[in-house]
Coordinates of C-alpha atoms and ligand atoms in Angstrom, one line a residue:
Chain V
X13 CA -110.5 -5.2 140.4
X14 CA -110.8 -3.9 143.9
X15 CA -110.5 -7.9 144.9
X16 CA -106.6 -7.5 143.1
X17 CA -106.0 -4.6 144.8
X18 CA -106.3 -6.0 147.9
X19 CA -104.5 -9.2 146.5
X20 CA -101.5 -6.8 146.1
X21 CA -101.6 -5.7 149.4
X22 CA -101.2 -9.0 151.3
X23 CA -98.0 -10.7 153.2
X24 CA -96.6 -13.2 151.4
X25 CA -97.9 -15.7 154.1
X26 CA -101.5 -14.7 153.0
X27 CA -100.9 -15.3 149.5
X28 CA -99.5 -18.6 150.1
X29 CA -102.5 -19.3 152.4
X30 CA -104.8 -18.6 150.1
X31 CA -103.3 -20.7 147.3
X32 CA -103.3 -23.7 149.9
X33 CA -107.2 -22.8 149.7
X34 CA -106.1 -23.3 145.3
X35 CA -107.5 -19.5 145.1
X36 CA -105.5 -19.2 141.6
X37 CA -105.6 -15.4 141.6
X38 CA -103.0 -16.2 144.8
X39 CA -100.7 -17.9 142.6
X40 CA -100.8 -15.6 139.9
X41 CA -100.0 -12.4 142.6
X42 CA -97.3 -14.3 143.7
X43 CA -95.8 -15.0 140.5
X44 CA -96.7 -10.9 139.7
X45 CA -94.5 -9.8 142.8
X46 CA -91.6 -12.3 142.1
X47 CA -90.8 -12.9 138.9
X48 CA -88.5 -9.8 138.3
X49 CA -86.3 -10.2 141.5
X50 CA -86.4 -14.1 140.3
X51 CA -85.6 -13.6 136.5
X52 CA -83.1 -10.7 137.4
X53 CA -81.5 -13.1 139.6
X54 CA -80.5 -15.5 137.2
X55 CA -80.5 -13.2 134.3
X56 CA -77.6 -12.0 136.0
X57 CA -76.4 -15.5 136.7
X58 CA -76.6 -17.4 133.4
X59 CA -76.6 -13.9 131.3
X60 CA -78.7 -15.2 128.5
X61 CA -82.3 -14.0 128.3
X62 CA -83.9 -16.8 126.4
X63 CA -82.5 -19.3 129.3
X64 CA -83.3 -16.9 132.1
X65 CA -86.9 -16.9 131.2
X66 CA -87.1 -20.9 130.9
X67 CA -85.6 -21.0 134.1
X68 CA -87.4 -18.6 135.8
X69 CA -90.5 -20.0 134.7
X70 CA -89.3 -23.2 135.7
X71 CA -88.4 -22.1 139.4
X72 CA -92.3 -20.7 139.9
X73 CA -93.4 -24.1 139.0
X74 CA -91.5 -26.1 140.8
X75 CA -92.1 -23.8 144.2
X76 CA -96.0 -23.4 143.3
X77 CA -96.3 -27.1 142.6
X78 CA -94.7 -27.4 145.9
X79 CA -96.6 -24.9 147.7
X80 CA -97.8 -27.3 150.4
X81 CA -94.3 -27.9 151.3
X82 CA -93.4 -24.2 152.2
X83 CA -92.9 -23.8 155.8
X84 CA -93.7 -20.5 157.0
X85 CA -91.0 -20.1 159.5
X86 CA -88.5 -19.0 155.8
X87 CA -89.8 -16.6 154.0
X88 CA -91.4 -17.3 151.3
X89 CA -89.0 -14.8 149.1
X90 CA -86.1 -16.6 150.6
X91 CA -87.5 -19.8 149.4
X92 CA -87.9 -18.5 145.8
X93 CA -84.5 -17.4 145.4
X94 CA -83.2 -20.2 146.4
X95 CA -84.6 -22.8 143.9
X96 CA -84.0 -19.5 141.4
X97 CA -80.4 -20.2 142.7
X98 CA -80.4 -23.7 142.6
X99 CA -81.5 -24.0 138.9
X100 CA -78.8 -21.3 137.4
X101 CA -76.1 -23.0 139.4
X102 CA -77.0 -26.1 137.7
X103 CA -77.3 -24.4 134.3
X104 CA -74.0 -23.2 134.6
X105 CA -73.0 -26.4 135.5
X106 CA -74.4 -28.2 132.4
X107 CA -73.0 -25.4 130.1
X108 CA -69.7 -25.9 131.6
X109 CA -69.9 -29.5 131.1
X110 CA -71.1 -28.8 127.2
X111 CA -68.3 -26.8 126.9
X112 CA -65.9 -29.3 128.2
X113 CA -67.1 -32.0 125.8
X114 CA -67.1 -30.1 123.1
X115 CA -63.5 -29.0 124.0
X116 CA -63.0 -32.7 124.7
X117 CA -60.9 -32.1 127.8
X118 CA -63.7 -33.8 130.3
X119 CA -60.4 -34.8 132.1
X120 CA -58.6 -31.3 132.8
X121 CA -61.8 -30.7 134.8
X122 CA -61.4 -29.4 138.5
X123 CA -63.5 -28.6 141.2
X124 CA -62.1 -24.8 140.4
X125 CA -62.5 -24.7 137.1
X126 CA -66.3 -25.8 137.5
X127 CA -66.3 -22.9 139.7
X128 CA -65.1 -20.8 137.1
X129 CA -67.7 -17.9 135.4
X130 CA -69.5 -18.7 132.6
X131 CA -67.9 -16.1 131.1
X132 CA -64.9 -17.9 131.0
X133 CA -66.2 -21.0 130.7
X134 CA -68.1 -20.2 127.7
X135 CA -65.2 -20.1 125.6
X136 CA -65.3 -17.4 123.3
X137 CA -66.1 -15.2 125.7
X138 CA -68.9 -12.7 125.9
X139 CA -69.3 -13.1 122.4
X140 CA -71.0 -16.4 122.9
X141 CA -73.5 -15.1 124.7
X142 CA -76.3 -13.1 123.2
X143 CA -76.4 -10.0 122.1
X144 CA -79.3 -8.6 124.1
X145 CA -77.3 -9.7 127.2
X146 CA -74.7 -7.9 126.0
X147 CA -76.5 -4.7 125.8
X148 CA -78.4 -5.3 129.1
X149 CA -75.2 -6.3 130.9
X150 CA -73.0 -4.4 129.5
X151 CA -72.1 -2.0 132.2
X152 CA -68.7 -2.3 133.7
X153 CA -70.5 -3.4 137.2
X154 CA -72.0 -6.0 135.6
X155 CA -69.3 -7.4 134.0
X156 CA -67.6 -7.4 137.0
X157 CA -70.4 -9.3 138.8
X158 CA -70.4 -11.7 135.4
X159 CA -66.4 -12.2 136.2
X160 CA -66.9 -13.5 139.8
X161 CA -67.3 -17.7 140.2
X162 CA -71.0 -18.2 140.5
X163 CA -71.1 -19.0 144.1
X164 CA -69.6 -15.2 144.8
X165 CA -72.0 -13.8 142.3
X166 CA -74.7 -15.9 143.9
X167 CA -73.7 -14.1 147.4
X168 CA -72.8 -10.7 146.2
X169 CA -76.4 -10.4 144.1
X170 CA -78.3 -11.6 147.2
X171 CA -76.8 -9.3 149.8
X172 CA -76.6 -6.2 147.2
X173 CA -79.3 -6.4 144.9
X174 CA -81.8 -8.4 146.9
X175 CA -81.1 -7.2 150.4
X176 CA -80.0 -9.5 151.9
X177 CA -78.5 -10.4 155.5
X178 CA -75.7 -12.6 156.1
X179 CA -77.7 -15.4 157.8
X180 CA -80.9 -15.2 155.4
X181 CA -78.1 -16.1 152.6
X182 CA -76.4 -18.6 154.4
X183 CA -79.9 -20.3 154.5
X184 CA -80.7 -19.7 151.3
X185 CA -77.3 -21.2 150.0
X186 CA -77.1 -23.9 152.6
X187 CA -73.4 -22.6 153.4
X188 CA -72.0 -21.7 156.9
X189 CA -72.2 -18.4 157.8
X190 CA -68.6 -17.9 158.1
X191 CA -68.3 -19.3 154.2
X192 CA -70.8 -16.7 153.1
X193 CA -69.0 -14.0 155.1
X194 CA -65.8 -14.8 153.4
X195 CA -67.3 -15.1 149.5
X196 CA -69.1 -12.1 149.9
X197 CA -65.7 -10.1 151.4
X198 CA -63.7 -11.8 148.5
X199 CA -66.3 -10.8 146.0
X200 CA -66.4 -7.3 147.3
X201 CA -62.8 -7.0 146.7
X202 CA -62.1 -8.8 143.2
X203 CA -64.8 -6.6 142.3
X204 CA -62.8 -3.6 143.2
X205 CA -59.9 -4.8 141.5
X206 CA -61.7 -5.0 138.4
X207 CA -63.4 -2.2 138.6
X208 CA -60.3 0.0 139.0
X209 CA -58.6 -1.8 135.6
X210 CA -61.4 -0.8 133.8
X211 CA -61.0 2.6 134.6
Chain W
X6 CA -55.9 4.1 168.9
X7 CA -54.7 2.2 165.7
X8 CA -51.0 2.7 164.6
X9 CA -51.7 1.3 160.9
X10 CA -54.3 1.6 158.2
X11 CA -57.6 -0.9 158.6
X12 CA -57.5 -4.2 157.1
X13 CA -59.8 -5.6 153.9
X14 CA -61.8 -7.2 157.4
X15 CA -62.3 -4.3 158.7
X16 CA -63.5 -2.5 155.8
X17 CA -66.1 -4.5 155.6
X18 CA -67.3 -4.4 159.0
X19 CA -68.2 -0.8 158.1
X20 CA -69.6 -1.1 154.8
X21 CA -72.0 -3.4 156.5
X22 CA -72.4 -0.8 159.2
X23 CA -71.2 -3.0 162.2
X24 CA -71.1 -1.1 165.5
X25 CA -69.7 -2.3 168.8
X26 CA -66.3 -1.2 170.5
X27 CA -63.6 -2.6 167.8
X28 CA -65.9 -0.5 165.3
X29 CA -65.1 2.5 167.6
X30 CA -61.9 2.2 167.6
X31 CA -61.8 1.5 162.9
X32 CA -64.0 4.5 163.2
X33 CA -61.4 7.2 165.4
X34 CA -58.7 6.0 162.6
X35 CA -61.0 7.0 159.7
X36 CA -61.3 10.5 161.0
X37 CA -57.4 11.3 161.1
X38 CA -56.4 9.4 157.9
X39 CA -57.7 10.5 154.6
X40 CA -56.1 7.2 152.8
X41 CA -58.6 4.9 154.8
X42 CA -61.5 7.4 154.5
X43 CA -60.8 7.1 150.4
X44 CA -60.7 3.7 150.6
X45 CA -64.1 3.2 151.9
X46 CA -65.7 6.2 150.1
X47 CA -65.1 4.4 147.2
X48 CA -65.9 0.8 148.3
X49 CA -69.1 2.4 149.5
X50 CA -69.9 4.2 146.0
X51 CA -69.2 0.7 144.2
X52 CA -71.3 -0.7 146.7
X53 CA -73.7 1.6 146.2
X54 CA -73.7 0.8 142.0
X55 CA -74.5 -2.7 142.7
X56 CA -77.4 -1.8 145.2
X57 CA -78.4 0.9 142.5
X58 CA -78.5 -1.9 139.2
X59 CA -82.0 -1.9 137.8
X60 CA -84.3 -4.8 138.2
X61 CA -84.7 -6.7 134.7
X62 CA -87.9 -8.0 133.3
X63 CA -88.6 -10.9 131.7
X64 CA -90.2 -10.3 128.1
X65 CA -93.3 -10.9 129.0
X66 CA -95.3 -11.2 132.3
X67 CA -95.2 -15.1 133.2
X68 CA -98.4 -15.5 134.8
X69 CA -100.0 -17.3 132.0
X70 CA -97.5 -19.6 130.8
X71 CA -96.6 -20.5 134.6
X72 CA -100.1 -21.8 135.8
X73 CA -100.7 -23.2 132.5
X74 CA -98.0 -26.1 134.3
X75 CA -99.2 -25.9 137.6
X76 CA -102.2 -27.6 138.8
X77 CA -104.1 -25.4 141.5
X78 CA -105.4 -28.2 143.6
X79 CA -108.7 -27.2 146.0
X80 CA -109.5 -29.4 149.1
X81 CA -112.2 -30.7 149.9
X82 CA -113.8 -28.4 152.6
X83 CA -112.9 -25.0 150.5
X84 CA -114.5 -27.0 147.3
X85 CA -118.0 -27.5 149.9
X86 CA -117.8 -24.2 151.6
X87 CA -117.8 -22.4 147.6
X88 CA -120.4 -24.8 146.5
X89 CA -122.6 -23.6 149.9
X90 CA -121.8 -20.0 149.4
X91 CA -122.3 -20.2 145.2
X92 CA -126.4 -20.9 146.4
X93 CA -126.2 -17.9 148.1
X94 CA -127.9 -14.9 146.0
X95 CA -126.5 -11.9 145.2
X96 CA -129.0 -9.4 146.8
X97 CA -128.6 -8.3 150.3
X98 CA -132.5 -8.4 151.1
X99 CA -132.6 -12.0 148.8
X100 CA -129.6 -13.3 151.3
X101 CA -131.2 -12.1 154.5
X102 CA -134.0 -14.0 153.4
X103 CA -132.1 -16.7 152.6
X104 CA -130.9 -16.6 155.9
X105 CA -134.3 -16.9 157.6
X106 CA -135.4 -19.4 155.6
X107 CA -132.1 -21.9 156.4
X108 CA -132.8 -20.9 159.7
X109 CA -136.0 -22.0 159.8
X110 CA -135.9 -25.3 158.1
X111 CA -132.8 -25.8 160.6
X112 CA -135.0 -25.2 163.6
X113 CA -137.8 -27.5 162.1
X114 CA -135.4 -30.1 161.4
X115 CA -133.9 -29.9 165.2
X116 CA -137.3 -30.3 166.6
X117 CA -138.6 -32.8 164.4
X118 CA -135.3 -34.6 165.4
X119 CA -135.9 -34.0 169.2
X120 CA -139.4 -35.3 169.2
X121 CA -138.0 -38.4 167.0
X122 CA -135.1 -38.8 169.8
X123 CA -137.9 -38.7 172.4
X124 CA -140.1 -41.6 170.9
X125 CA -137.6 -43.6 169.5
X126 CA -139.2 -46.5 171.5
X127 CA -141.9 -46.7 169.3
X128 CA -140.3 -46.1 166.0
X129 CA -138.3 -49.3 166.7
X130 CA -141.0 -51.3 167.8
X131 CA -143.0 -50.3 164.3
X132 CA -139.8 -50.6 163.1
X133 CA -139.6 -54.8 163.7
X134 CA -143.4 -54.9 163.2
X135 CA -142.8 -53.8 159.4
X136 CA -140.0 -55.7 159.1
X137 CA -141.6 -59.1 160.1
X138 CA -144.2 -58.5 157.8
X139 CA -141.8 -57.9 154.9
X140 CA -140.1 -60.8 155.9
X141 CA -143.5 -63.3 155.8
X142 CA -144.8 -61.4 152.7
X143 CA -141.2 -62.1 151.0
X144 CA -141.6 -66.1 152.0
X145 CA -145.0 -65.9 150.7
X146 CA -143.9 -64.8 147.3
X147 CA -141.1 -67.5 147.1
X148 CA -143.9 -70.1 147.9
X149 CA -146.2 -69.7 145.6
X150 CA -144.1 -69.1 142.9
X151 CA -142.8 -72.6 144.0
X152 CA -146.3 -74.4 144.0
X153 CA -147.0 -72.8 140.8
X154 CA -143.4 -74.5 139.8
X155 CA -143.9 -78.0 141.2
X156 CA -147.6 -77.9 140.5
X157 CA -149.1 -80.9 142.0
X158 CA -145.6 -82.1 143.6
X159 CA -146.3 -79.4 145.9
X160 CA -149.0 -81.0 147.9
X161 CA -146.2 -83.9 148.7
X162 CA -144.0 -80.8 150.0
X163 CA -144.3 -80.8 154.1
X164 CA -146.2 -77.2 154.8
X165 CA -143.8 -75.4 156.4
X166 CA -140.2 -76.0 154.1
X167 CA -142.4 -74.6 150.7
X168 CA -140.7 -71.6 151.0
X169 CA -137.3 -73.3 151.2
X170 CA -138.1 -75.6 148.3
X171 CA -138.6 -72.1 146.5
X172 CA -135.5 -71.1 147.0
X173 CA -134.1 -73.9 146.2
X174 CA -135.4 -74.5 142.5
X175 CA -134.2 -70.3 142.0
X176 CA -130.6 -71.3 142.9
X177 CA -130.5 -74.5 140.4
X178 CA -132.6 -72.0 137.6
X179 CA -129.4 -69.7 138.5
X180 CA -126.7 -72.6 137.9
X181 CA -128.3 -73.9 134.8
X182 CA -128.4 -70.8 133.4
X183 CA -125.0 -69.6 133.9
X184 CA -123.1 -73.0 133.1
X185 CA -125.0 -72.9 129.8
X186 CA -123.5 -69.3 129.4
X187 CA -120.4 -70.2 130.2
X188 CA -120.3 -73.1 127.6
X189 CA -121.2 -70.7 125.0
X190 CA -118.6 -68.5 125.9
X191 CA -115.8 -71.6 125.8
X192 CA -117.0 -72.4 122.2
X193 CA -117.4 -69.2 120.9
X194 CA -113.3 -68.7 122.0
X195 CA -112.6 -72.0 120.8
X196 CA -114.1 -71.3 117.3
X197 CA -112.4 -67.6 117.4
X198 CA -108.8 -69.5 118.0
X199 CA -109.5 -72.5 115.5
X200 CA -110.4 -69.5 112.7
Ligands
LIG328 ZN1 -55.4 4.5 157.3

């Protein structure tokens, strides 16, 4: 027990030291401490719980599987979020191309409207995603976040919800700082827009 | 002093709480217009609602089902240090003793290895001595297993190449032996593919 507690109390570095040692009770701390900033993350993202969890359980395995490739110069959280990132982007992707087959307009495809918010994308609207969501997302900030094109959301949940600075998510999404500065001003203000028409 | 109200930029700057001289300067407008100060106020409270959004749990804690899919590898010199430390017993006074007694065998065994270093000449030369003798009580062995072999031939057999002759008849025993097993094994295939 006490061993856990001081488990708990490491940096991040430690933890990854010590599962570079295969301590397993390192691994499972560092899953403890990340999996709700990770699975909130792309909760928020994809907005449907059932794929949230795959993918959140996919991003620890992928980045504990990996483990020896972490270099300790990032931090470790930054590193997480950013496969976390990686795999809802590329959900949302595949949904958007599902949706486009489906639709069978493959060709009316651009580089915006992959962009687009699954939301949108989805179709029918919040109504094809799940209920739960629905209820756990349902304030009007969070539809507003769900509104935004992914890469904004991406940027606005990072610097908002997760803390963080301009040029820890300009890493994290492999986008110039500038970029980041800009999506995360336009966010900011379609955000406000919305959020005075639903007043 | 600014002679218009501050620009979607410029909000920013101070809901990201900039400072610097051009901050001063967005700063001295807030204070005499109200329009600007309500504009920020409220980007600041929607701000603030994001900041403020709960953290969301998965259903259920992911430990398990994660490191059921990861493999934990250990190297090599963390699997030998735990192996060391799992002789190790539990006790305090047991492990103190432990201690002493590791210590002591390792002292012995650095002495016994000193003294060894220090007469190493005459390991080696007992060393070459034994192995000579090995060597003629080997050639022995092959030779009269040879005479027993040849029998009376063996007489005809100049002294010294008995051992070689030895030798000799083992390799041919050798050959015989496995061309014959290797014949069988051609029929037997042979028989398997004709049935
Ligand atoms: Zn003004």
């Amino acid at each position: 027990m006490s061993r856990l507690l001081d488990l708990a109390n490491l940096p991040d570095a430690d933890l990854v030291a010590r599962a570079l040692d295969g301590r397993e009770e390192a691994y499972r701390e560092l899953i403890r401490r990340y999996e709700r900033p990770v699975f909130s993350l792309i909760y928020r993202m994809v907005r449907d719980r059932e794929q949230a969890e795959d993918l959140a359980q996919e991003t620890f395995i992928k980045v504990l599987n990996n483990i020896e490739k972490y270099s300790p110069e990032f931090k470790f959280s930054s590193w997480i979020l950013k496969i976390a990132n990686n795999l809802a982007i590329d959900a949302l992707r595949r949904r958007r191309l599902d949706t486009i087959s489906i639709d069978g307009a493959a060709n009316a495809a651009t580089a915006a409207e992959v962009e687009a918010t699954s939301i949108e994308l989805a179709g029918g609207g919040e109504s094809a995603l799940d209920e739960l969501a629905n209820r756990e997302l349902g304030s009007a900030i969070e539809q507003a976040i769900a509104a935004l094109r992914p890469m904004y959301r991406s940027c606005i949940l990072m610097r908002h919800v997760d803390g963080r600075s301009y040029e820890e998510i300009a890493q994290l999404l492999d986008l110039p700082l500038g970029t980041v500065k800009t999506y995360i001003h336009r966010a900011r203000h379609e955000l406000r827009e919305k959020l005075e028409r639903l007043r | 002093m600014l002679t218009r109200h501050l620009l979607p930029d410029e909000f920013d700057l101070l809901l990201d709480g900039e400072s610097g001289f051009g901050v001063q300067q967005l700063q001295g407008h807030l204070r005499d217009c109200p329009q600007c100060r309500e504009e920020l106020a409220m980007m600041r409270r929607f701000v603030l609602a994001i900041e403020e959004l709960p953290e969301l749990a998965p259903s259920r804690p992911m430990a398990d089902l994660v490191m059921a899919r990861v493999n934990v590898f250990v190297p090599w010199h963390v699997a030998a240090r735990d192996w060391a430390l799992s002789w190790l017993p539990e006790r305090p006074a047991l492990r103190i003793a432990a201690g002493v007694a590791a210590t002591g065998v390792a002292g012995a065994s650095t002495v016994a290895l000193g003294w060894g270093w220090t007469h190493r000449e005459r390991f080696l030369a007992q060393g070459w001595l034994a192995q000579d003798q090995l060597r003629a009580a080997a050639l022995d062995a092959i030779g009269t297993g040879a005479q027993a072999v040849l029998g009376p031939l063996a007489t005809q057999v100049p002294g010294g190449t008995l051992p070689l002759a030895g030798a000799a008849l083992l390799g041919l025993g050798l050959a015989i032996g496995t061309s014959v097993a290797g014949l069988r094994a051609v029929a037997a295939r042979t028989r398997a593919i004709g049935g």
